[in-house]
XYZ file of C-alpha atoms in Angstrom:
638
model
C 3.253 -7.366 -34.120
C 2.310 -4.290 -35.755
C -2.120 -3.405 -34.773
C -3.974 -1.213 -36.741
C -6.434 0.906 -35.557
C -8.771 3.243 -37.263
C -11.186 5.906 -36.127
C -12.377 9.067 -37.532
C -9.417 11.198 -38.631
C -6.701 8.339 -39.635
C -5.296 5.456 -38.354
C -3.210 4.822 -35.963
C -0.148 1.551 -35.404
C 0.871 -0.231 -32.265
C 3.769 -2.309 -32.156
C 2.303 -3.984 -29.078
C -0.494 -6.704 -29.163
C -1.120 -7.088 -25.574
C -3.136 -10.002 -25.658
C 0.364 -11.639 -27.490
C 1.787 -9.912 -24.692
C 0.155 -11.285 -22.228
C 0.272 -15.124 -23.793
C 4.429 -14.545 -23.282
C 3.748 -13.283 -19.658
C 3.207 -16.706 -18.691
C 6.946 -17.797 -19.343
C 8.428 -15.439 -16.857
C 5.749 -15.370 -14.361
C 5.977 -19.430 -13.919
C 10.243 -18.640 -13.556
C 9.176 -16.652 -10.564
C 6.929 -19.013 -9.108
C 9.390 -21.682 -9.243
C 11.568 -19.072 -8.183
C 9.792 -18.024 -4.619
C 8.563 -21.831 -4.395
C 11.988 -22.640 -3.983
C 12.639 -20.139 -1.506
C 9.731 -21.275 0.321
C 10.283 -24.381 2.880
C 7.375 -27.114 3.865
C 6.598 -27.980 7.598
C 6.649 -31.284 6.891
C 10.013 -33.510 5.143
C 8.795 -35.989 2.482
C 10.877 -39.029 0.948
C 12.070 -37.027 -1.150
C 13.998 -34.751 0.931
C 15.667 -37.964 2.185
C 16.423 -38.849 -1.471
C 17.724 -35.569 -2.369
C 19.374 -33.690 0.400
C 19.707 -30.764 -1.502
C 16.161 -30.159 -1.423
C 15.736 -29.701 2.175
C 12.153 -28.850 2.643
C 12.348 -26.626 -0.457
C 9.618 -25.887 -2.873
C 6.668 -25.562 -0.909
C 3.350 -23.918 -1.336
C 3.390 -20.066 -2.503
C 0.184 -18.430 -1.400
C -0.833 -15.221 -3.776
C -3.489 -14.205 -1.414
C -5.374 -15.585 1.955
C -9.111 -14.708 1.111
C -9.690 -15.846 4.749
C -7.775 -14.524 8.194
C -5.596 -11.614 6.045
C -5.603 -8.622 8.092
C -2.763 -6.804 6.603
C -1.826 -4.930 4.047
C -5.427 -4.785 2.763
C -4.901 -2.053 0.977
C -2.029 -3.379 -0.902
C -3.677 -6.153 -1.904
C -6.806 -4.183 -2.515
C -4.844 -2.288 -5.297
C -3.100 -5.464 -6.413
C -7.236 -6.454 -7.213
C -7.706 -3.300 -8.973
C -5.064 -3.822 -11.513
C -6.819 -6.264 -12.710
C -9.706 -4.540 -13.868
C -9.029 -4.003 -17.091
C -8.518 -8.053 -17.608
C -11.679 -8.909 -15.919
C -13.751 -7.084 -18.032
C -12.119 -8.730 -21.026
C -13.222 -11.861 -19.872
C -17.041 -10.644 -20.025
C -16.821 -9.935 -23.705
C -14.781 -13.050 -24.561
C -11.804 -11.803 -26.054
C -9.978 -14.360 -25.058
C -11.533 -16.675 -26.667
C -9.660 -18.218 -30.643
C -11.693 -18.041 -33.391
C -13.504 -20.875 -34.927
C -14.386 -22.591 -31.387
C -17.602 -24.244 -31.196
C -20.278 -23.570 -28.430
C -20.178 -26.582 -26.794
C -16.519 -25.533 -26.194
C -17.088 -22.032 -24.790
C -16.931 -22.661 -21.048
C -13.654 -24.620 -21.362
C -11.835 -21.210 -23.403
C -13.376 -18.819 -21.238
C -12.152 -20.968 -18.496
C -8.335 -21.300 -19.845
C -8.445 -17.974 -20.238
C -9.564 -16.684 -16.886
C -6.542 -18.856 -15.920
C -4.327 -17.449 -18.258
C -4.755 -14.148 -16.708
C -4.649 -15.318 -13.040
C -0.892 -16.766 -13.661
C -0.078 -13.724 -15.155
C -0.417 -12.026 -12.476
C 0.043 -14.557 -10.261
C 3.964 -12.902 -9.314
C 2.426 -9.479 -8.417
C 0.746 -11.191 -5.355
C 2.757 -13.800 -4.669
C 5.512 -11.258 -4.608
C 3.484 -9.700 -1.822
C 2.863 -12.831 0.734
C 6.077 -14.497 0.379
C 8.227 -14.585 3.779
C 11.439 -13.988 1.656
C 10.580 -10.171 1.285
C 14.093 -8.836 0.102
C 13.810 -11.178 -3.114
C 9.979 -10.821 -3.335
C 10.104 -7.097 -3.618
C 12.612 -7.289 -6.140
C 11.281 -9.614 -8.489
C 7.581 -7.873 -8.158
C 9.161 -4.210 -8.828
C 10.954 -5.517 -12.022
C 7.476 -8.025 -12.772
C 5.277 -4.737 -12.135
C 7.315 -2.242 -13.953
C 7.795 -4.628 -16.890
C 4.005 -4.717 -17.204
C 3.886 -0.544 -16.665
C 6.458 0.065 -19.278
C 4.659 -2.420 -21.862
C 1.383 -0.420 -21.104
C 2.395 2.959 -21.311
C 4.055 2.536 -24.688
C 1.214 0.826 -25.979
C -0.787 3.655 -24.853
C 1.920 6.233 -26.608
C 2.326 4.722 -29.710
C -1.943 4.027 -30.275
C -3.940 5.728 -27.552
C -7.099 5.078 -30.053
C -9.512 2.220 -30.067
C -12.290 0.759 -31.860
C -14.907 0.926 -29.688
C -15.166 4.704 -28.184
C -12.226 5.880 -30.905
C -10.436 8.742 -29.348
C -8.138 8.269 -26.416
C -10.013 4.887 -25.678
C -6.955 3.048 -24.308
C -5.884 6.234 -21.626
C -10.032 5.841 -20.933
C -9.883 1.877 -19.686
C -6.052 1.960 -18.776
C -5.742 4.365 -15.930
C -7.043 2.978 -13.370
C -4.663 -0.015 -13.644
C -1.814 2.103 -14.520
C -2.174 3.899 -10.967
C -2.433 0.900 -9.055
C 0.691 -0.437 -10.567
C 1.820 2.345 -9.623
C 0.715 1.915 -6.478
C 2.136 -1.431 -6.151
C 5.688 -0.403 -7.635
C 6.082 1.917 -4.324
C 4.807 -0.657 -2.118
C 7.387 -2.735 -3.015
C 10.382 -0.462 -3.066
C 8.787 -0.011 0.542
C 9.166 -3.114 1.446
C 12.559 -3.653 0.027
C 13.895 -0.287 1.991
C 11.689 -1.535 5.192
C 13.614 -4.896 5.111
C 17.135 -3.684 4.186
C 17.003 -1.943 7.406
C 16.248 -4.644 9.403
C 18.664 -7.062 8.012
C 21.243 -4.167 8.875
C 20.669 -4.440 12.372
C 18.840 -0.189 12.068
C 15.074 -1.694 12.442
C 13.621 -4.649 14.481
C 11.245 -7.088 13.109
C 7.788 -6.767 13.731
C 5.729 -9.856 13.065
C 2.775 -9.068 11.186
C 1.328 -12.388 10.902
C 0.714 -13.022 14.533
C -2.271 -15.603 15.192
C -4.187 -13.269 17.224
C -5.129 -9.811 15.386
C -4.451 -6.825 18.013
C -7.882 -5.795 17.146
C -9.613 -9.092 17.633
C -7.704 -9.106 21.062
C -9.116 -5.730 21.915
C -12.475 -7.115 20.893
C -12.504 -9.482 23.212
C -11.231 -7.437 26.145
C -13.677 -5.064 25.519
C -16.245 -7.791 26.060
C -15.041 -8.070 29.601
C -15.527 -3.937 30.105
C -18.722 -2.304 30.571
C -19.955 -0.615 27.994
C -19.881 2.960 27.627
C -22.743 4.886 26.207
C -21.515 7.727 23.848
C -23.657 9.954 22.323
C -23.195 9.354 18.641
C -23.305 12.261 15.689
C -25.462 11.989 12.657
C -23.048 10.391 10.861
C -22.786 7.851 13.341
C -26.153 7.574 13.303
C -27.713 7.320 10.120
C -24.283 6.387 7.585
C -21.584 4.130 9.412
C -20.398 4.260 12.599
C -16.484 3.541 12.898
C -15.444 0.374 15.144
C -11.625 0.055 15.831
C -12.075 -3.161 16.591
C -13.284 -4.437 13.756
C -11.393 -5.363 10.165
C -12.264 -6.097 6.872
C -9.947 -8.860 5.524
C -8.415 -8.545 2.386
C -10.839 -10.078 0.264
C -13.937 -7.587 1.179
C -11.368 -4.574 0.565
C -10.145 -6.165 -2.892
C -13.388 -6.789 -3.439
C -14.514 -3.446 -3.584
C -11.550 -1.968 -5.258
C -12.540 -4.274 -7.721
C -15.826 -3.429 -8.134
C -15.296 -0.038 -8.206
C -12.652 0.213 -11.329
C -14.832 -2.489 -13.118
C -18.071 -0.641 -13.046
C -15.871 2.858 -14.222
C -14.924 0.810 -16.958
C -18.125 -0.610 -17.984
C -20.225 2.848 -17.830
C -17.415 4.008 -20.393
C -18.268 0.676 -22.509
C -21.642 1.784 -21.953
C -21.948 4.898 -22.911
C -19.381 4.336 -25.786
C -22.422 1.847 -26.757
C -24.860 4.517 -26.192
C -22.790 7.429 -28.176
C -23.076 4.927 -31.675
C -26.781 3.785 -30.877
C -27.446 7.606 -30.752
C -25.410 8.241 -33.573
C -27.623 5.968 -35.816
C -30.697 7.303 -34.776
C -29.654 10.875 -35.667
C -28.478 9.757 -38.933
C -32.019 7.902 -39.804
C -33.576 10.882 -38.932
C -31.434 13.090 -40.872
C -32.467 10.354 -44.085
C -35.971 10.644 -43.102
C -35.388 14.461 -43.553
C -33.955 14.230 -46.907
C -35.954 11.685 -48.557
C -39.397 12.862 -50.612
C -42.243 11.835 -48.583
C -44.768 9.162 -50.250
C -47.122 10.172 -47.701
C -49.061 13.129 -47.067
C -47.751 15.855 -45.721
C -48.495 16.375 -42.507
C -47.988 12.707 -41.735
C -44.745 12.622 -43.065
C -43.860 16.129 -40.675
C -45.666 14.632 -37.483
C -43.209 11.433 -38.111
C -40.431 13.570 -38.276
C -41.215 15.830 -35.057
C -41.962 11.984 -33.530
C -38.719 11.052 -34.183
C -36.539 13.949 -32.905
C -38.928 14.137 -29.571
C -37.716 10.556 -28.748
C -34.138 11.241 -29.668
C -34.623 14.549 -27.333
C -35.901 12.368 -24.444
C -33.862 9.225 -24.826
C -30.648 11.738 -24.555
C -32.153 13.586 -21.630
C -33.102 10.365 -19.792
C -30.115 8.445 -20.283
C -27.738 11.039 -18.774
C -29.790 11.636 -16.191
C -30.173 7.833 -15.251
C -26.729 6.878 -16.092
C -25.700 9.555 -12.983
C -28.502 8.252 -10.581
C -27.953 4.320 -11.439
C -24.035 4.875 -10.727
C -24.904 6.755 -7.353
C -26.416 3.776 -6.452
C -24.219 1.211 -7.799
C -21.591 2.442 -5.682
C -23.256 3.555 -2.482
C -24.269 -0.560 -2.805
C -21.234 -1.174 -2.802
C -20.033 0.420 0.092
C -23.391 -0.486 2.113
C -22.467 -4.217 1.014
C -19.541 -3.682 3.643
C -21.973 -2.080 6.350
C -24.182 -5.439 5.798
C -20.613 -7.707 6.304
C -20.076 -6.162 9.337
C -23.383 -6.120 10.514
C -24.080 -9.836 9.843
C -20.609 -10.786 11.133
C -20.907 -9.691 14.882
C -24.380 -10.886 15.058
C -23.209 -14.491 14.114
C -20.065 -13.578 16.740
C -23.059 -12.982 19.654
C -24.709 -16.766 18.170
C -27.709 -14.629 16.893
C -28.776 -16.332 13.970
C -32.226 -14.937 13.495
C -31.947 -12.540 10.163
C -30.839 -15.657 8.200
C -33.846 -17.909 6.683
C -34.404 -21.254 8.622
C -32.826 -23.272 5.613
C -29.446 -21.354 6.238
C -29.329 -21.356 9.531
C -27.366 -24.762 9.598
C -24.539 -24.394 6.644
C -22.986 -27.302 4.730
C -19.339 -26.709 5.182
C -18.737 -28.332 1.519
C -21.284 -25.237 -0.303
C -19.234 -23.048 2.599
C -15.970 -23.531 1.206
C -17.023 -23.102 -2.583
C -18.923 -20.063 -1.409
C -15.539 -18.537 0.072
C -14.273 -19.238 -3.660
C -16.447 -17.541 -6.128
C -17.900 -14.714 -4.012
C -15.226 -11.937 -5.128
C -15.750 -13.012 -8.657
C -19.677 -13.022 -7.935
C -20.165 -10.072 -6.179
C -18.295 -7.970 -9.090
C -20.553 -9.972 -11.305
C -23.530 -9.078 -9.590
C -22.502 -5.196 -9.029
C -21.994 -5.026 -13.151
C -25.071 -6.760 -13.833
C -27.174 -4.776 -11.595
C -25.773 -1.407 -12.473
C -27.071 -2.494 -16.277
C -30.582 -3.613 -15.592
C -31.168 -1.087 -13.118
C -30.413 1.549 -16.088
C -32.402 0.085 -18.483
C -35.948 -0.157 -16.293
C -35.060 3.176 -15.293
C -34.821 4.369 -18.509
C -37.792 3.131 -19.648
C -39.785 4.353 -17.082
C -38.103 7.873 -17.409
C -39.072 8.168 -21.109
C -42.829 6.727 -20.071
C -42.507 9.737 -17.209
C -41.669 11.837 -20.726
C -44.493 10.870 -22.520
C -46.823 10.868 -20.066
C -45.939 14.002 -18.147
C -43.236 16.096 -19.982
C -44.472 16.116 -23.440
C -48.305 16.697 -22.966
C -47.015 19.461 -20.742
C -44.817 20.995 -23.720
C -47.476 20.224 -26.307
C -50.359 22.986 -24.818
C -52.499 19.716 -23.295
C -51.810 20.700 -19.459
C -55.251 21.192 -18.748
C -56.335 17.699 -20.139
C -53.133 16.035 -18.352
C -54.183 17.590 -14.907
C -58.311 16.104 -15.208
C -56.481 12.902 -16.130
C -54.262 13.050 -12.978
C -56.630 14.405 -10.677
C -59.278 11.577 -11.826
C -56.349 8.676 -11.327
C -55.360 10.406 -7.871
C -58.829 10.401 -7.075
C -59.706 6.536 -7.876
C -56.455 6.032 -5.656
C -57.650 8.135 -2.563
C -60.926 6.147 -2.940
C -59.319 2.842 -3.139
C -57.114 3.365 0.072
C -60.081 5.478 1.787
C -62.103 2.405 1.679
C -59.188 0.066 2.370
C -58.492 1.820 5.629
C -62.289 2.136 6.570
C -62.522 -1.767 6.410
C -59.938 -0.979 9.188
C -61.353 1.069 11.095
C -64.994 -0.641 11.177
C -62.956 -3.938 12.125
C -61.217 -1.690 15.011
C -64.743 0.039 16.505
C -67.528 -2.564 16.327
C -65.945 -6.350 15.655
C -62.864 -6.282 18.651
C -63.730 -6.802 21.831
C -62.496 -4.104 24.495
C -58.848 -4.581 25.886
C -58.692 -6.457 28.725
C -56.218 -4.026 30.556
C -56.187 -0.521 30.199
C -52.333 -0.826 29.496
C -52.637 -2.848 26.316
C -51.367 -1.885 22.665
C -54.064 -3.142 21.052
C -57.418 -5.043 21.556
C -56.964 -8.919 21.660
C -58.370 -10.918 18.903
C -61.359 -11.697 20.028
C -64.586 -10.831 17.274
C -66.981 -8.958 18.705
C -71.087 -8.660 17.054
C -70.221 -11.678 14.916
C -73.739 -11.343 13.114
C -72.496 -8.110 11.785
C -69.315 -9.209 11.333
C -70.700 -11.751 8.438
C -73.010 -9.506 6.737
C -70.097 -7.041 6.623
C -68.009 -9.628 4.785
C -70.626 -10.348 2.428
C -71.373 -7.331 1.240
C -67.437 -6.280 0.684
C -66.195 -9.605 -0.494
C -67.724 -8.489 -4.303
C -65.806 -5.306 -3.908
C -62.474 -6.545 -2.340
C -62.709 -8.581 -5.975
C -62.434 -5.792 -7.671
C -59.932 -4.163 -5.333
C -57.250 -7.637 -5.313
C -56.871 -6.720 -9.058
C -55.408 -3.367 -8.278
C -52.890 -4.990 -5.265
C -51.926 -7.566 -7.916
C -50.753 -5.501 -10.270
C -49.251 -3.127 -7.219
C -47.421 -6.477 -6.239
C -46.171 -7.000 -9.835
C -44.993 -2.950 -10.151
C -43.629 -3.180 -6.733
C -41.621 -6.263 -7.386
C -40.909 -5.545 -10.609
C -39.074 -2.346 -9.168
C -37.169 -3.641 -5.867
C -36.011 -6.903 -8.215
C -34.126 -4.267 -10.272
C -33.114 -2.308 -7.535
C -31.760 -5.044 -5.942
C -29.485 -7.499 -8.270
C -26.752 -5.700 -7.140
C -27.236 -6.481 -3.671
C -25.898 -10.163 -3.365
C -26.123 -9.769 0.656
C -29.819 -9.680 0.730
C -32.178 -12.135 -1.349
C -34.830 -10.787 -4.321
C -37.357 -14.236 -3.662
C -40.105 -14.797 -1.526
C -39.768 -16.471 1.606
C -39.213 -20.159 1.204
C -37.596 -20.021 -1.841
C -34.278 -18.529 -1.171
C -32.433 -21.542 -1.392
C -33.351 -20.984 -5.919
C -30.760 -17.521 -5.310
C -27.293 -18.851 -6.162
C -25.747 -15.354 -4.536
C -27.469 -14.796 -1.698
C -26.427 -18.530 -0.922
C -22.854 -17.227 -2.191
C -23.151 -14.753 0.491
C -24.502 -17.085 3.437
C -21.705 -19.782 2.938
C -18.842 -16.589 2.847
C -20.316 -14.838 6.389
C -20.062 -18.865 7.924
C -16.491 -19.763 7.012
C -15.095 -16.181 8.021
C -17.383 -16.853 11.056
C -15.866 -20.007 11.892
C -12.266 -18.835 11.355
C -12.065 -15.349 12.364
C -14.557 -15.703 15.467
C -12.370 -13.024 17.844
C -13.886 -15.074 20.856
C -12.686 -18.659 19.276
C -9.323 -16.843 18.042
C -7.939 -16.337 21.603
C -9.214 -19.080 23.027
C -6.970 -21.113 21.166
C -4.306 -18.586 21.067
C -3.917 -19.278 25.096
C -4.056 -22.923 24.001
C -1.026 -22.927 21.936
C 0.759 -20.478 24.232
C 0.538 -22.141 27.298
C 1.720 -25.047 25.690
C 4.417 -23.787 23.975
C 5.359 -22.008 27.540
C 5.441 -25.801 29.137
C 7.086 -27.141 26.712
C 9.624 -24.245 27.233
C 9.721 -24.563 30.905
C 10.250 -28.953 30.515
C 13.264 -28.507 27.904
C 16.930 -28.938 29.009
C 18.179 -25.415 29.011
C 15.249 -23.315 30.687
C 15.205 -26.182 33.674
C 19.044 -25.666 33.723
C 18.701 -22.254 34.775
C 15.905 -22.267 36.889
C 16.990 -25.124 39.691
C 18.319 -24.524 42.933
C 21.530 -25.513 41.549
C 22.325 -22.959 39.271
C 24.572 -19.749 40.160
C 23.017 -16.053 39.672
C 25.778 -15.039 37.304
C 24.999 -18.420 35.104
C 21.224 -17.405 35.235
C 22.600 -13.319 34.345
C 24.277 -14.207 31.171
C 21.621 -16.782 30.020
C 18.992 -13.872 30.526
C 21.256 -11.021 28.828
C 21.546 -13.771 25.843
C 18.176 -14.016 25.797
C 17.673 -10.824 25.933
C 20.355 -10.036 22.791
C 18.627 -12.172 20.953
C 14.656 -11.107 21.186
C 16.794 -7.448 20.400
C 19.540 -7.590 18.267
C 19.265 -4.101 17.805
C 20.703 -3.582 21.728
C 24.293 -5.437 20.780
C 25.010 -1.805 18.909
C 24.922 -0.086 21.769
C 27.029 -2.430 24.429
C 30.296 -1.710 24.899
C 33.078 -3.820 22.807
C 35.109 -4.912 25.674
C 31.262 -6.676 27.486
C 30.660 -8.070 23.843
C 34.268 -9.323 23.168
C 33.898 -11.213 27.091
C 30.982 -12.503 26.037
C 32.156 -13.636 23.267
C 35.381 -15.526 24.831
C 33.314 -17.225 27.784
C 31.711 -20.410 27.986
C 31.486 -22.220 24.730
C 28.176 -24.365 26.488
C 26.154 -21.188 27.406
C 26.563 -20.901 23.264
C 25.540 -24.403 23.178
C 22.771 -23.767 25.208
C 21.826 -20.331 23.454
C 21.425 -21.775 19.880
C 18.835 -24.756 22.025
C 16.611 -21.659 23.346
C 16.830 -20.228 19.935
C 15.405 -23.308 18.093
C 13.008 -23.874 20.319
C 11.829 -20.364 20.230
C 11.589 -20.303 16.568
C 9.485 -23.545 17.038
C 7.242 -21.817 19.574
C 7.097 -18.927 16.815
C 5.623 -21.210 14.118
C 3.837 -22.642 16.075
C 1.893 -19.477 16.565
C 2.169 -18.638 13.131
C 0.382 -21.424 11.941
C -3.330 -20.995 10.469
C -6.424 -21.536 12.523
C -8.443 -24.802 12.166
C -11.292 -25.162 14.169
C -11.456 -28.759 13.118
C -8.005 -29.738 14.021
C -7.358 -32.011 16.724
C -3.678 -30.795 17.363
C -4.923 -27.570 18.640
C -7.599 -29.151 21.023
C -5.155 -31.577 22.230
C -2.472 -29.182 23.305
């Protein structure tokens, strides 16, 4: 489908439509779900495995991404997130949506279409979790560089767009073009990684284990004293660096996220900016050109009016578009300090910085909360990063008018008596706020009753001044409540925009917390990864399942054949060496032929009895492998 695009000097044609494009995606991408769903076998046999034999446990449940207990690869996955980017902020301006749908019928499109784009990209991280990892890595290379290739000629053949003109496409395409780039040598790692070990040249290393090494050293730390280290500024005042704590996969996403999304939408912005700009120079340049019906001098001072407050709204908006982004992103990055923070208090049961309503969680808001707070929090960072640019624009251009231009205009002298009679009124105001203090402090507190006290207790002291001095200062603390009212407005008025961004922390009063949807977002996501990635609650039922799995080992058939008085030491040799071979495949290269080929020859039960210990160590194996549930009574039982 041939797309035309025009901007200033010509046109330009892509053969590509990418939103087409990304409509066909689907047929392939549900191929290779079906695909690794087949590869993928339940726990659990159904009828109709006994129906169909050929089944056999097949097509079971293909996970693109555990938002909860993922430890690994978060990085990968991270990337995986940012190449995405481009697509999420598609869905904000409603491109998806067909023409000619009515209103009512909005939330249903933009809800197809945010799962349009999910399956679409569904293979790229279900490629990435699936236990099959030869086939995985080989059907996300081709799935990733199918989607590179379809990009970058897009990009060749039309690197224009409609909306910032030159180059727009190489502006908003990068970042996802390096992360599938990214992804591409992930999984040609993981194919080479893999190939080696189904050669016999690597070993296996499980990386889903149920207990994280680092939660493990978490909790043996707990049983060490602690050391005190001096710590460096860094340490100090920015982040200090905890090896034994990780950020799962969905805080690192998360961020990755955030970050590409907000590049993108300060070049939408500006983009917006650049054409608002554009009209206002052009009026101007009318203004200039058309005869004046006016006098004069009005119709000059108009002029001179106009370019002033193109001059400033140019100055101020580069300026705040650089200071809103510095603190966009160091937001983002302080929204991790605040996970961690929050996390091992709730570890230690301190639940103190939380307000009393969230102190007890409903598990059902919980799980939702575990749901929508990527898509939230990228919300919220966008969101923020806009309103926080507008009120700091505006009050940059009233800093303009009210400071710069006076200033420029030869009125320095009159802008200085105006300032020095504001400060003045000010110093006033908070001298006789703080003598209130003071009197209170001298002549209406008693003395302290020990000489080692803070402060005087709250006792009144010469209560028959005490009244005439509220008498006389309730008419002026009148006059001085209007001045902290509209202080309280300003103030608010500032930290609210300060502080969208910052869905860890709520912008209501106390009491009403419960009315901010994202703070409760953020609550309900700290409790669920609290409940299921508790390093204390981890390893205790981690030496649950393993001793049970080590009784069940020591009550089965072939480890109680080899461990009675009965058996011989040679029996008990071979059974060990076998199990032995087996835990390391990668020692049977380096025994001698003639040992192997004996081995081989001898006593057809010990085989028997080998392929028993290897079932029931693959059983033992799952069952470590399986998720956490606090709630399950398996775990508590065994």
């Amino acid at each position: 489908m041939h797309i035309r695009t025009t901007y200033d000097n010509g046109t330009c044609e892509s053969l590509i439509d990418m939103h087409l494009f990304l409509h066909y995606s689907l047929i392939p991408s549900v191929l290779i779900i079906l695909a690794l769903s087949f590869l993928e076998r339940r726990i659990k046999r159904t009828s109709f495995d006994d129906k169909i034999q050929l089944l056999d446990r097949r097509f079971g449940f293909v996970i693109p991404l555990d938002l909860i207990g993922t430890f690994t690869n978060r990085w990968t996955f991270g990337f995986a997130f940012g190449a995405i980017a481009n697509k999420v902020i598609s869905l904000f301006s409603e491109e998806y949506l067909p023409p000619g749908v009515p209103s009512w019928a909005r939330a249903f499109g933009l809800l197809i279409g945010a799962i349009e784009v999910g399956l679409s990209y569904y293979p790229m991280f279900a490629c990435l979790t699936t236990e099959n990892k030869i086939v995985g890595s080989v059907i996300g290379f081709l799935y990733t560089l199918t989607w590179f290739i379809v990009t970058m000629i897009d990009i060749a053949l039309c690197p224009h767009g409609d909306v910032i003109g030159f180059f727009e496409k190489v502006i908003f395409e990068w970042p996802s073009l390096l992360c599938l780039v990214f992804l591409m040598g992930r999984f040609v790692h993981i194919f080479i990684k893999h190939i080696r070990i189904y050669l016999g040249a690597d070993i296996r290393i499980d990386e889903k284990s149920f207990l994280p090494i680092h939660q493990a050293e978490h909790v043996k730390r707990l049983f060490r004293k602690p050391i005190v280290k001096e710590k460096s500024w860094f340490e100090r005042k920015i982040y200090t660096w905890d090896p034994c704590f990780k950020f799962p996969s969905r805080m690192i996403g998360t961020t990755v996220l955030s970050l590409f999304c907000l590049y993108i939408f300060v070049s939408l912005e500006y983009s917006v900016y650049s054409k608002i700009a554009d009209l206002l120079n052009s009026f101007e340049e009318q203004m200039e050109q058309l005869a004046p019906d006016v006098s004069l001098e009005a119709y000059n001072q108009s002029i001179v009016s106009m370019k002033e407050f193109n001059e400033a709204l140019k100055g101020v908006w580069f300026f705040t578009t650089f200071l809103a982004n510095a603190v966009t992103v160091s937001y983002i990055f302080h929204i991790l300090v605040c996970y961690r923070k929050h996390m091992k208090r709730l570890w230690v049961g301190e639940r103190g910085f939380l307000p009393i309503k969230f102190q007890t969680p409903s598990s059902t808001e919980s799980v939702a909360a575990i749901a929508r707070y990527s898509g939230w929090q990228v919300a919220h960072i966008l969101w923020g990063y806009f309103i926080m640019h507008i009120v700091q624009c505006l009050f940059g251009l009233v800093f303009v008018y009210a400071i710069v231009f006076p200033i420029k205009h030869g009125q320095a002298i009159k802008l200085l008596k105006g300032l020095g009679i504001s400060v003045l009124t000010i110093a006033i105001v908070i001298l006789l706020m703080v003598l209130q203090i003071l009197i209170a402090s001298k002549f209406f507190l008693q003395k302290k009753i020990a000489p080692t006290d803070k402060q005087k207790p709250l006792a009144l002291n010469n209560r028959k001044a005490f009244h005439n001095f509220n008498y006389f200062f309730f008419f002026y603390n009148v006059i001085l409540g209007l001045g902290a009212c509209l202080s309280r407005l300003f103030s608010g008025l500032i930290l609210g925009s300060w502080l969208i961004a910052r869905i860890d922390r709520t912008i209501l009063q106390r009491g009403y917390e419960s009315a901010d949807m994202g703070y409760k977002t953020w609550i309900g996501m700290i409790y669920v990864d609290h409940y299921h990635t508790n390093p204390v609650l981890v390893s205790f039922c981690n030496i649950l399942l393993t001793v049970k799995a080590e009784k069940r080992l020591k009550e089965s058939p072939v480890y109680y054949g080899f461990n009675n008085s009965g058996a011989s030491v040679r029996s008990r040799t071979r059974w060990l060496l076998y199990y032995t071979l087996m835990n390391n495949p990668r020692l049977i290269i380096q025994r001698k032929q003639k040992e192997m080929d004996n081995l081989d020859n001898r006593n057809v039960v010990m085989h028997t009895r080998l392929t028993q210990a290897s079932v029931l160590e693959a059983e033992i194996r799952n069952i470590q492998k399986r998720p956490l549930d606090t709630n399950s009574i398996e775990i508590w039982e065994r």
